CSV table of C-alpha atoms and ligand atoms in Angstrom, one decimal:
chain,number,residue,atom,x,y,z
A,1,MET,CA,-2.1,7.9,-5.0
A,2,PHE,CA,-1.6,7.8,-8.8
A,3,VAL,CA,2.2,7.5,-9.4
A,4,VAL,CA,4.0,7.6,-12.7
A,5,VAL,CA,7.4,5.9,-12.6
A,6,GLY,CA,9.6,6.9,-15.6
A,7,VAL,CA,12.5,4.4,-16.2
A,8,THR,CA,15.3,5.4,-18.5
A,9,GLY,CA,18.2,3.4,-20.0
A,10,GLY,CA,20.6,2.6,-17.3
A,11,ILE,CA,21.6,-0.6,-15.6
A,12,ALA,CA,20.1,0.6,-12.3
A,13,ALA,CA,16.6,0.0,-14.0
A,14,TYR,CA,16.6,-3.4,-12.3
A,15,LYS,CA,16.6,-1.7,-8.9
A,16,THR,CA,13.5,0.3,-10.0
A,17,VAL,CA,11.6,-3.0,-10.0
A,18,HIS,CA,11.9,-2.9,-6.1
A,19,LEU,CA,10.7,0.7,-6.1
A,20,VAL,CA,7.6,-0.1,-8.1
A,21,ARG,CA,6.9,-3.1,-5.8
A,22,ARG,CA,7.2,-1.0,-2.8
A,23,LEU,CA,4.8,1.6,-4.1
A,24,ILE,CA,2.3,-1.1,-5.1
A,25,GLY,CA,2.7,-2.7,-1.7
A,26,GLU,CA,1.7,0.6,-0.1
A,27,GLY,CA,-1.5,0.6,-2.1
A,28,HIS,CA,-0.6,3.2,-4.8
A,29,GLU,CA,-1.6,2.9,-8.4
A,30,VAL,CA,1.6,2.8,-10.4
A,31,HIS,CA,2.0,3.4,-14.1
A,32,VAL,CA,5.5,2.6,-15.5
A,33,VAL,CA,6.7,4.7,-18.5
A,34,PRO,CA,10.0,3.4,-19.7
A,35,THR,CA,12.0,4.8,-22.6
A,36,GLU,CA,12.9,2.5,-25.5
A,37,ASP,CA,16.4,2.2,-24.2
A,38,ALA,CA,15.2,1.3,-20.7
A,39,LEU,CA,13.5,-1.8,-22.2
A,40,ARG,CA,16.9,-3.2,-23.1
A,41,PHE,CA,17.6,-3.5,-19.4
A,42,VAL,CA,14.3,-4.6,-18.0
A,43,GLY,CA,11.5,-5.7,-20.4
A,44,LYS,CA,7.9,-4.7,-20.7
A,45,PRO,CA,6.4,-7.9,-19.2
A,46,THR,CA,8.2,-7.3,-16.0
A,47,TRP,CA,6.9,-3.8,-15.7
A,48,GLU,CA,3.3,-4.8,-16.6
A,49,ALA,CA,3.3,-7.8,-14.2
A,50,ILE,CA,4.5,-5.8,-11.2
A,51,SER,CA,2.6,-2.6,-11.9
A,52,ARG,CA,-0.5,-4.5,-13.1
A,53,ASN,CA,-1.0,-1.8,-15.7
A,54,PRO,CA,-0.3,-1.6,-19.4
A,55,VAL,CA,3.2,-0.3,-20.4
A,56,THR,CA,4.0,1.6,-23.6
A,57,THR,CA,6.9,3.9,-24.6
A,58,SER,CA,5.3,5.5,-27.6
A,59,VAL,CA,2.8,8.4,-27.9
A,60,HIS,CA,1.2,6.6,-30.9
A,61,GLU,CA,-0.2,3.7,-28.8
A,62,ASP,CA,-3.6,3.9,-27.0
A,63,VAL,CA,-4.2,7.2,-28.7
A,64,ALA,CA,-8.0,7.1,-28.0
A,65,THR,CA,-7.3,7.7,-24.3
A,66,VAL,CA,-5.0,10.6,-25.1
A,67,ARG,CA,-2.4,8.7,-23.1
A,68,HIS,CA,0.5,11.1,-24.1
A,69,VAL,CA,-0.9,13.7,-21.7
A,70,SER,CA,-3.5,11.8,-19.6
A,71,LEU,CA,-0.9,10.0,-17.4
A,72,GLY,CA,0.8,13.3,-16.6
A,73,GLN,CA,-2.5,15.0,-15.9
A,74,ARG,CA,-3.7,12.2,-13.6
A,75,ALA,CA,-0.4,11.8,-11.7
A,76,ASP,CA,0.0,12.9,-8.1
A,77,LEU,CA,3.7,12.1,-8.3
A,78,VAL,CA,6.2,11.4,-11.0
A,79,ILE,CA,9.4,9.6,-10.3
A,80,VAL,CA,12.2,9.1,-12.9
A,81,ALA,CA,14.5,6.4,-11.7
A,82,PRO,CA,17.1,5.8,-13.0
A,83,ALA,CA,17.4,9.2,-14.7
A,84,THR,CA,20.3,9.1,-17.2
A,85,ALA,CA,22.4,12.1,-18.2
A,86,ASN,CA,20.6,12.0,-21.6
A,87,THR,CA,17.1,12.1,-20.0
A,88,LEU,CA,18.0,14.9,-17.6
A,89,ALA,CA,19.3,16.9,-20.6
A,90,LYS,CA,16.0,16.2,-22.4
A,91,MET,CA,14.0,17.3,-19.4
A,92,ALA,CA,16.0,20.5,-19.0
A,93,ALA,CA,15.3,21.3,-22.7
A,94,GLY,CA,11.6,20.2,-22.5
A,95,LEU,CA,11.9,17.6,-25.3
A,96,ALA,CA,8.9,15.4,-25.8
A,97,ASP,CA,9.8,12.8,-28.4
A,98,ASP,CA,8.4,9.8,-26.4
A,99,LEU,CA,5.7,9.0,-23.8
A,100,LEU,CA,7.9,9.9,-20.8
A,101,GLY,CA,8.7,13.3,-22.4
A,102,THR,CA,5.1,14.2,-23.0
A,103,THR,CA,4.1,12.9,-19.6
A,104,LEU,CA,6.7,15.1,-17.9
A,105,LEU,CA,5.5,18.2,-19.8
A,106,ALA,CA,1.8,17.5,-19.1
A,107,THR,CA,2.2,17.1,-15.3
A,108,THR,CA,1.8,19.6,-12.6
A,109,ALA,CA,2.6,17.0,-9.9
A,110,PRO,CA,5.8,16.9,-8.0
A,111,VAL,CA,8.7,15.4,-10.0
A,112,VAL,CA,11.4,13.4,-8.3
A,113,VAL,CA,14.5,12.3,-10.2
A,114,ALA,CA,17.1,9.7,-9.2
A,115,PRO,CA,20.2,10.3,-11.4
A,116,ALA,CA,22.4,7.4,-12.3
A,117,MET,CA,25.5,7.6,-14.5
A,118,HIS,CA,29.3,7.4,-14.4
A,119,THR,CA,31.1,10.0,-12.2
A,120,GLU,CA,32.6,11.8,-15.2
A,121,MET,CA,29.2,12.2,-16.8
A,122,TRP,CA,27.6,13.4,-13.5
A,123,ARG,CA,30.4,16.0,-13.0
A,124,HIS,CA,30.3,17.3,-16.6
A,125,LEU,CA,29.4,20.9,-16.7
A,126,ALA,CA,26.5,20.1,-19.2
A,127,THR,CA,24.9,17.7,-16.7
A,128,GLN,CA,25.5,20.1,-13.8
A,129,GLU,CA,24.0,23.0,-15.7
A,130,ASN,CA,20.9,20.8,-16.5
A,131,MET,CA,20.6,19.9,-12.9
A,132,ARG,CA,20.6,23.5,-11.9
A,133,VAL,CA,17.9,24.3,-14.4
A,134,LEU,CA,15.8,21.3,-13.2
A,135,ARG,CA,16.2,22.3,-9.5
A,136,SER,CA,15.3,25.9,-10.3
A,137,ARG,CA,12.0,24.5,-11.8
A,138,GLY,CA,11.2,22.7,-8.6
A,139,VAL,CA,12.3,19.2,-9.6
A,140,HIS,CA,13.4,17.2,-6.5
A,141,VAL,CA,16.7,15.3,-6.8
A,142,VAL,CA,17.5,12.1,-4.8
A,143,GLY,CA,21.2,11.1,-5.0
A,144,PRO,CA,23.3,10.0,-6.8
A,145,ALA,CA,25.0,8.0,-4.1
A,146,ASP,CA,28.8,7.6,-3.9
A,147,GLY,CA,30.0,4.0,-4.4
A,148,PRO,CA,31.1,1.3,-6.9
A,149,LEU,CA,29.8,1.8,-10.4
A,150,THR,CA,29.3,-0.8,-13.2
A,151,GLY,CA,32.6,-0.4,-14.8
A,152,GLY,CA,34.5,-1.3,-11.7
A,153,ASP,CA,35.2,2.3,-10.9
A,154,SER,CA,33.8,4.1,-7.9
A,155,GLY,CA,32.5,7.6,-7.2
A,156,PRO,CA,29.3,9.7,-7.2
A,157,GLY,CA,26.9,8.4,-9.8
A,158,ARG,CA,25.2,5.3,-8.3
A,159,MET,CA,21.4,5.5,-8.2
A,160,SER,CA,20.2,5.8,-4.6
A,161,GLU,CA,18.6,2.7,-3.1
A,162,PRO,CA,14.9,2.2,-4.0
A,163,ASP,CA,13.6,2.6,-0.5
A,164,GLU,CA,15.5,5.9,-0.1
A,165,ILE,CA,13.9,7.1,-3.4
A,166,ALA,CA,10.4,6.0,-2.3
A,167,ASP,CA,10.8,7.7,1.2
A,168,ALA,CA,12.0,10.9,-0.3
A,169,ALA,CA,9.3,11.0,-3.1
A,170,LEU,CA,6.5,10.2,-0.7
A,171,ALA,CA,7.7,12.8,1.8
A,172,VAL,CA,7.7,15.4,-1.1
A,173,VAL,CA,4.0,14.7,-1.6
A,174,THR,CA,3.1,14.8,2.1
A,175,ALA,CA,5.0,18.1,2.4
A,176,ALA,CA,3.0,19.4,-0.6
A,177,GLU,CA,-0.3,18.8,1.3
A,178,PRO,CA,0.2,20.9,4.5
A,179,GLY,CA,-3.6,20.9,5.2
A,180,ARG,CA,-3.8,17.3,6.2
A,181,ALA,CA,-0.1,16.5,6.5
A,182,GLN,CA,0.1,16.1,10.2
A,183,ASP,CA,-3.5,15.8,11.5
A,184,LEU,CA,-2.7,12.6,13.4
A,185,ALA,CA,0.4,14.0,15.1
A,186,GLY,CA,0.6,13.1,18.8
A,187,LEU,CA,-1.8,10.1,18.4
A,188,ARG,CA,-0.9,6.6,19.0
A,189,VAL,CA,-2.6,4.2,16.7
A,190,VAL,CA,-2.8,0.4,16.3
A,191,VAL,CA,-3.8,-1.2,13.0
A,192,SER,CA,-4.3,-4.9,12.7
A,193,ALA,CA,-4.0,-6.4,9.2
A,194,GLY,CA,-3.7,-9.7,7.3
A,195,GLY,CA,-5.6,-12.9,8.0
A,196,THR,CA,-5.2,-15.2,11.0
A,197,ARG,CA,-4.5,-18.9,10.5
A,198,GLU,CA,-6.0,-21.5,12.9
A,199,PRO,CA,-3.9,-24.7,13.0
A,200,LEU,CA,-5.6,-28.1,12.5
A,201,ASP,CA,-2.4,-30.1,12.9
A,202,PRO,CA,1.3,-29.3,12.4
A,203,VAL,CA,1.0,-28.8,8.6
A,204,ARG,CA,-2.6,-27.5,8.0
A,205,PHE,CA,-4.6,-24.5,9.0
A,206,LEU,CA,-7.9,-22.7,8.4
A,207,GLY,CA,-7.2,-19.4,6.8
A,208,ASN,CA,-8.7,-16.7,4.6
A,209,ARG,CA,-7.8,-14.6,1.5
A,210,SER,CA,-6.8,-11.3,3.2
A,211,SER,CA,-3.5,-10.0,1.8
A,212,GLY,CA,-3.1,-7.3,4.4
A,213,ARG,CA,-2.6,-4.6,1.7
A,214,GLN,CA,-5.4,-2.4,3.0
A,215,GLY,CA,-4.1,-2.6,6.6
A,216,VAL,CA,-0.6,-1.8,5.5
A,217,ALA,CA,-1.8,1.2,3.5
A,218,LEU,CA,-3.7,2.4,6.7
A,219,ALA,CA,-0.5,2.0,8.8
A,220,VAL,CA,1.6,3.9,6.3
A,221,ALA,CA,-1.0,6.7,5.8
A,222,ALA,CA,-1.2,7.1,9.6
A,223,ALA,CA,2.6,7.4,9.9
A,224,ASP,CA,2.6,9.9,7.0
A,225,ARG,CA,0.0,12.0,8.9
A,226,GLY,CA,2.2,12.1,12.0
A,227,ALA,CA,0.8,9.2,14.2
A,228,GLU,CA,2.9,6.8,16.1
A,229,VAL,CA,1.9,3.4,14.6
A,230,THR,CA,1.9,-0.2,15.7
A,231,LEU,CA,0.9,-2.7,13.0
A,232,VAL,CA,-0.2,-6.1,14.3
A,233,ALA,CA,0.4,-8.3,11.2
A,234,ALA,CA,-1.1,-11.8,10.6
A,235,HIS,CA,0.6,-13.7,7.8
A,236,ILE,CA,1.3,-10.7,5.5
A,237,ASP,CA,3.7,-11.4,2.6
A,238,GLY,CA,7.2,-10.0,2.9
A,239,GLU,CA,6.6,-8.2,-0.4
A,240,VAL,CA,3.6,-6.3,1.1
A,241,LEU,CA,5.3,-5.6,4.4
A,242,GLY,CA,8.5,-4.6,2.6
A,243,GLY,CA,6.8,-1.3,1.9
A,244,LEU,CA,6.8,-0.3,5.5
A,245,SER,CA,9.4,2.2,6.6
A,246,ASP,CA,10.9,2.1,10.0
A,247,ARG,CA,8.2,4.6,11.1
A,248,VAL,CA,5.9,1.7,11.8
A,249,ARG,CA,6.4,-0.9,14.6
A,250,VAL,CA,5.4,-4.3,13.4
A,251,VAL,CA,4.2,-7.1,15.7
A,252,SER,CA,3.7,-10.5,13.9
A,253,VAL,CA,1.1,-12.9,15.1
A,254,GLY,CA,-0.4,-16.2,13.8
A,255,THR,CA,-3.7,-17.1,15.3
A,256,ALA,CA,-6.8,-15.1,16.5
A,257,LEU,CA,-5.8,-15.6,20.1
A,258,GLU,CA,-2.3,-14.3,19.5
A,259,MET,CA,-3.8,-11.4,17.7
A,260,ARG,CA,-6.1,-10.7,20.6
A,261,ASP,CA,-3.2,-10.6,23.0
A,262,ALA,CA,-1.0,-8.4,20.8
A,263,VAL,CA,-3.8,-6.0,19.9
A,264,THR,CA,-5.1,-5.7,23.5
A,265,ASP,CA,-1.6,-5.0,24.7
A,266,ALA,CA,-0.9,-2.3,22.1
A,267,ALA,CA,-4.4,-0.8,22.6
A,268,SER,CA,-3.8,-0.2,26.3
A,269,VAL,CA,-1.9,3.0,25.3
A,270,ALA,CA,-3.5,3.8,22.0
A,271,ASP,CA,-5.8,6.6,21.0
A,272,VAL,CA,-7.2,4.8,17.9
A,273,VAL,CA,-7.5,1.1,17.1
A,274,VAL,CA,-8.3,0.0,13.6
A,275,MET,CA,-9.1,-3.7,13.2
A,276,ALA,CA,-8.6,-4.2,9.5
A,277,ALA,CA,-7.4,-7.9,10.0
A,278,ALA,CA,-9.6,-10.8,8.9
A,279,VAL,CA,-9.8,-12.7,12.1
A,280,ALA,CA,-11.1,-16.3,12.1
A,281,ASP,CA,-14.5,-16.4,13.8
A,282,TYR,CA,-13.8,-20.0,14.8
A,283,ARG,CA,-10.8,-22.2,15.5
A,284,PRO,CA,-10.5,-26.0,15.7
A,285,ALA,CA,-11.6,-27.3,19.1
A,286,ALA,CA,-8.4,-29.3,19.3
A,287,VAL,CA,-5.2,-29.1,17.4
A,288,ALA,CA,-3.9,-32.6,16.5
A,289,GLU,CA,-0.4,-33.3,17.8
A,290,SER,CA,0.6,-35.1,14.6
A,291,LYS,CA,-0.6,-34.9,11.1
A,292,LEU,CA,-4.1,-36.1,10.5
A,293,THR,CA,-4.0,-39.0,8.1
A,294,LYS,CA,-6.5,-40.8,5.9
A,295,GLU,CA,-5.5,-44.0,7.7
A,296,THR,CA,-6.9,-42.7,11.0
A,297,GLN,CA,-9.7,-40.5,9.6
A,298,GLY,CA,-11.2,-42.7,6.9
A,299,ASP,CA,-13.3,-41.3,4.0
A,300,ARG,CA,-15.0,-38.6,6.1
A,301,LEU,CA,-13.5,-36.0,8.4
A,302,THR,CA,-15.6,-33.9,10.7
A,303,LEU,CA,-14.0,-30.8,12.3
A,304,GLU,CA,-15.3,-29.4,15.5
A,305,LEU,CA,-14.8,-25.6,15.8
A,306,VAL,CA,-15.2,-23.3,18.7
A,307,GLU,CA,-15.8,-19.6,18.6
A,308,ASN,CA,-12.9,-17.2,18.9
A,309,PRO,CA,-13.3,-14.1,21.1
A,310,ASP,CA,-14.5,-11.0,19.1
A,311,ILE,CA,-11.4,-8.9,19.6
A,312,VAL,CA,-12.9,-5.6,18.4
A,313,ALA,CA,-16.1,-5.9,20.4
A,314,GLY,CA,-13.9,-6.6,23.5
A,315,LEU,CA,-11.8,-3.5,22.8
A,316,ALA,CA,-15.0,-1.4,22.4
A,317,ALA,CA,-16.5,-2.7,25.6
A,318,GLY,CA,-13.4,-1.9,27.6
A,319,ARG,CA,-12.5,1.3,25.7
A,320,MET,CA,-10.7,4.1,27.6
A,321,PRO,CA,-12.3,7.6,27.5
A,322,GLY,CA,-11.5,9.3,24.2
A,323,GLN,CA,-10.3,6.1,22.5
A,324,THR,CA,-11.7,5.5,19.0
A,325,ILE,CA,-12.4,2.0,17.8
A,326,VAL,CA,-12.8,1.2,14.1
A,327,ALA,CA,-13.9,-2.2,12.7
A,328,PHE,CA,-13.9,-3.5,9.2
A,329,ALA,CA,-16.5,-5.7,7.6
A,330,ALA,CA,-16.2,-7.6,4.3
A,331,GLU,CA,-19.7,-8.5,3.1
A,332,THR,CA,-21.0,-10.5,0.2
A,333,SER,CA,-24.3,-8.6,0.0
A,334,SER,CA,-24.7,-5.3,-1.9
A,335,GLY,CA,-26.7,-2.1,-2.0
A,336,ASP,CA,-29.2,-1.4,0.8
A,337,GLU,CA,-28.8,-4.9,2.3
A,338,LEU,CA,-25.1,-4.2,2.6
A,339,LEU,CA,-25.7,-0.9,4.4
A,340,GLU,CA,-28.3,-2.5,6.7
A,341,ARG,CA,-25.9,-5.3,7.7
A,342,ALA,CA,-23.2,-2.8,8.3
A,343,ARG,CA,-25.4,-0.7,10.6
A,344,ARG,CA,-26.4,-3.8,12.6
A,345,LYS,CA,-22.8,-4.9,12.8
A,346,ARG,CA,-21.6,-1.5,14.0
A,347,GLU,CA,-24.2,-1.5,16.7
A,348,ARG,CA,-23.6,-5.1,17.8
A,349,LYS,CA,-19.8,-4.5,18.1
A,350,ASP,CA,-20.4,-1.0,19.6
A,351,VAL,CA,-17.5,0.5,17.5
A,352,ASP,CA,-17.2,4.2,16.6
A,353,LEU,CA,-16.8,3.6,12.9
A,354,LEU,CA,-17.4,0.5,10.7
A,355,VAL,CA,-15.7,0.4,7.3
A,356,VAL,CA,-17.6,-2.0,5.0
A,357,ASN,CA,-16.6,-3.3,1.6
A,358,GLU,CA,-18.2,-5.7,-0.8
A,359,VAL,CA,-16.3,-8.9,-1.5
A,360,GLY,CA,-17.0,-12.1,-3.5
A,361,TRP,CA,-15.2,-14.8,-5.4
A,362,THR,CA,-13.7,-12.3,-7.8
A,363,ARG,CA,-14.1,-9.1,-5.9
A,364,GLY,CA,-12.2,-7.3,-3.2
A,365,PHE,CA,-9.0,-9.5,-2.9
A,366,GLU,CA,-5.5,-9.3,-4.3
A,367,SER,CA,-6.2,-6.1,-6.1
A,368,ALA,CA,-4.6,-2.7,-5.7
A,369,ASP,CA,-8.0,-0.9,-5.5
A,370,ASN,CA,-10.8,-1.0,-3.0
A,371,GLU,CA,-14.2,0.6,-2.5
A,372,VAL,CA,-15.6,1.2,0.9
A,373,VAL,CA,-18.4,2.9,2.9
A,374,VAL,CA,-17.8,4.1,6.4
A,375,ILE,CA,-20.8,4.1,8.9
A,376,ASP,CA,-20.6,6.2,12.0
A,377,ARG,CA,-22.3,6.0,15.4
A,378,SER,CA,-25.5,7.6,14.2
A,379,GLY,CA,-25.7,4.9,11.4
A,380,GLU,CA,-25.1,7.5,8.8
A,381,VAL,CA,-22.6,7.1,5.9
A,382,ALA,CA,-19.7,9.2,7.2
A,383,ALA,CA,-17.5,8.6,4.1
A,384,GLN,CA,-17.4,6.8,0.9
A,385,ALA,CA,-14.2,6.1,-1.0
A,386,SER,CA,-13.0,4.2,-4.0
A,387,GLY,CA,-9.6,4.1,-5.5
A,388,SER,CA,-6.2,2.9,-4.5
A,389,LYS,CA,-5.8,1.3,-1.0
A,390,ARG,CA,-3.9,4.4,0.0
A,391,GLU,CA,-6.7,6.7,-1.1
A,392,VAL,CA,-9.2,4.5,0.9
A,393,ALA,CA,-6.8,4.6,3.9
A,394,ASP,CA,-6.7,8.4,3.8
A,395,ALA,CA,-10.5,8.5,3.6
A,396,VAL,CA,-10.8,6.3,6.7
A,397,TRP,CA,-8.4,8.5,8.6
A,398,ASP,CA,-10.4,11.6,7.5
A,399,ALA,CA,-13.5,9.9,9.0
A,400,VAL,CA,-11.5,9.1,12.2
A,401,VAL,CA,-10.4,12.7,12.5
A,402,THR,CA,-14.0,13.9,12.1
A,403,ALA,CA,-15.4,11.4,14.6
A,404,ARG,CA,-12.9,12.4,17.2
A,405,ARG,CA,-13.8,16.1,17.0
B,501,CTP,N1,-13.1,-9.3,14.4
B,501,CTP,C1,-12.5,-9.4,15.6
B,501,CTP,N2,-12.5,-10.6,16.2
B,501,CTP,C2,-13.0,-11.7,15.6
B,501,CTP,C3,-13.6,-11.6,14.4
B,501,CTP,C4,-13.6,-10.3,13.8
B,501,CTP,O1,-12.0,-8.4,16.1
B,501,CTP,N3,-13.0,-12.8,16.3
B,501,CTP,C5,-13.1,-7.9,13.7
B,501,CTP,C6,-12.4,-7.8,12.4
B,501,CTP,O2,-11.1,-7.4,12.6
B,501,CTP,C7,-13.2,-6.7,11.7
B,501,CTP,C8,-14.6,-7.1,12.2
B,501,CTP,O3,-14.5,-7.7,13.4
B,501,CTP,O4,-12.9,-5.5,12.2
B,501,CTP,C9,-15.2,-8.0,11.2
B,501,CTP,O5,-16.2,-8.7,11.7
B,501,CTP,P1,-17.0,-9.8,11.0
B,501,CTP,O6,-16.2,-11.1,11.0
B,501,CTP,O7,-17.5,-9.3,9.7
B,501,CTP,O8,-18.2,-9.9,12.0
B,501,CTP,P2,-18.9,-11.0,12.7
B,501,CTP,O9,-19.3,-10.4,14.0
B,501,CTP,O10,-18.0,-12.2,12.8
B,501,CTP,O11,-20.1,-11.2,11.7
B,501,CTP,P3,-20.3,-12.2,10.5
B,501,CTP,O12,-21.1,-13.3,11.1
B,501,CTP,O13,-21.0,-11.4,9.5
B,501,CTP,O14,-19.0,-12.7,10.1
């Protein structure tokens, strides 16, 4: 999803950093639009680094891309957090003297505001009248919460917690898409994500570059669409996992064998299993009890590896009637060769769907975006998707829904 986060000049802006990180963690593309005053609280480098997108406050920068309206036009969701009394007044009046103002006027997406100000300002009739106007225009309001304020006083005016704002904002969008909102309701799904690590000795392992972002986006999308979700997570950063709400059960594992046990256990009662994890194909034949040292190994070290069980192939071979098994494949080939490899892999593993993406030294990892092709049992391309990891996740679930019909 394309999310614009407007940040206005309040101390609570520092909490919005967590909101942006959570949205990124769930695979959304986030563009932060601060006001000039907001930059006095949290600077531009912070917003650019965490959103991985350029940040400007002015309508006179990046004019060639018509940025003053394009962000609003492209947005699927606009969140303003914190929303100061001043910004809420400007919104009610439709003022557009900065990039946030023009963006808000140019958008038809749901708008969610999280007010933050002192109690007196919140209770002032001018603010309350502005809130009434905004609500009557369909703006969603989260908070403010009641509690300690910056001046040492206490009362309504605190910005709601970032997770609460994210949950409410994402629920607004889900509710706005009734067509596909709950098409996984009643289904139990298992998603594996991250990368396994195979220990060599107490301090070293063989691992891979998977961040788990795509798998987390799949889990969140499934929960949003009504499924009961178990995520089997291998070495996923707290920052990425932090995006998960309590609607997803998380089981943490380390090695391929641990992943097999956890996934097999969860799959025994699941309708759909999606193996998005990067599982090590091989593990060291023996794990050294103590650290391997140069003293004992000399100038050459040979590792003997043994094959790990193919978890997804095992699940497919023992699948229950009506169970859908989905595998992923990251390939370094491209074009027709990529598709041919994908078809062969789907057949070899006997899975219902295979989601393939192209990877390389500089492609496919640590980015918010992804590009995939989904192959079905007939070997046909069932879906093609590119965009944020959430968009790709929704395309995969669309293909699962079609395959189960
Ligand atoms: N997978 C698995 N168990 C393994 C290895 C991989 O379940 N031991 C799953 C992954 O979760 C993913 C798919 O299989 O869904 C990826 O398989 P991949 O490693 O690409 O296939 P391989 O059969 O190992 O083929 P290759 O030789 O191309 O690596």
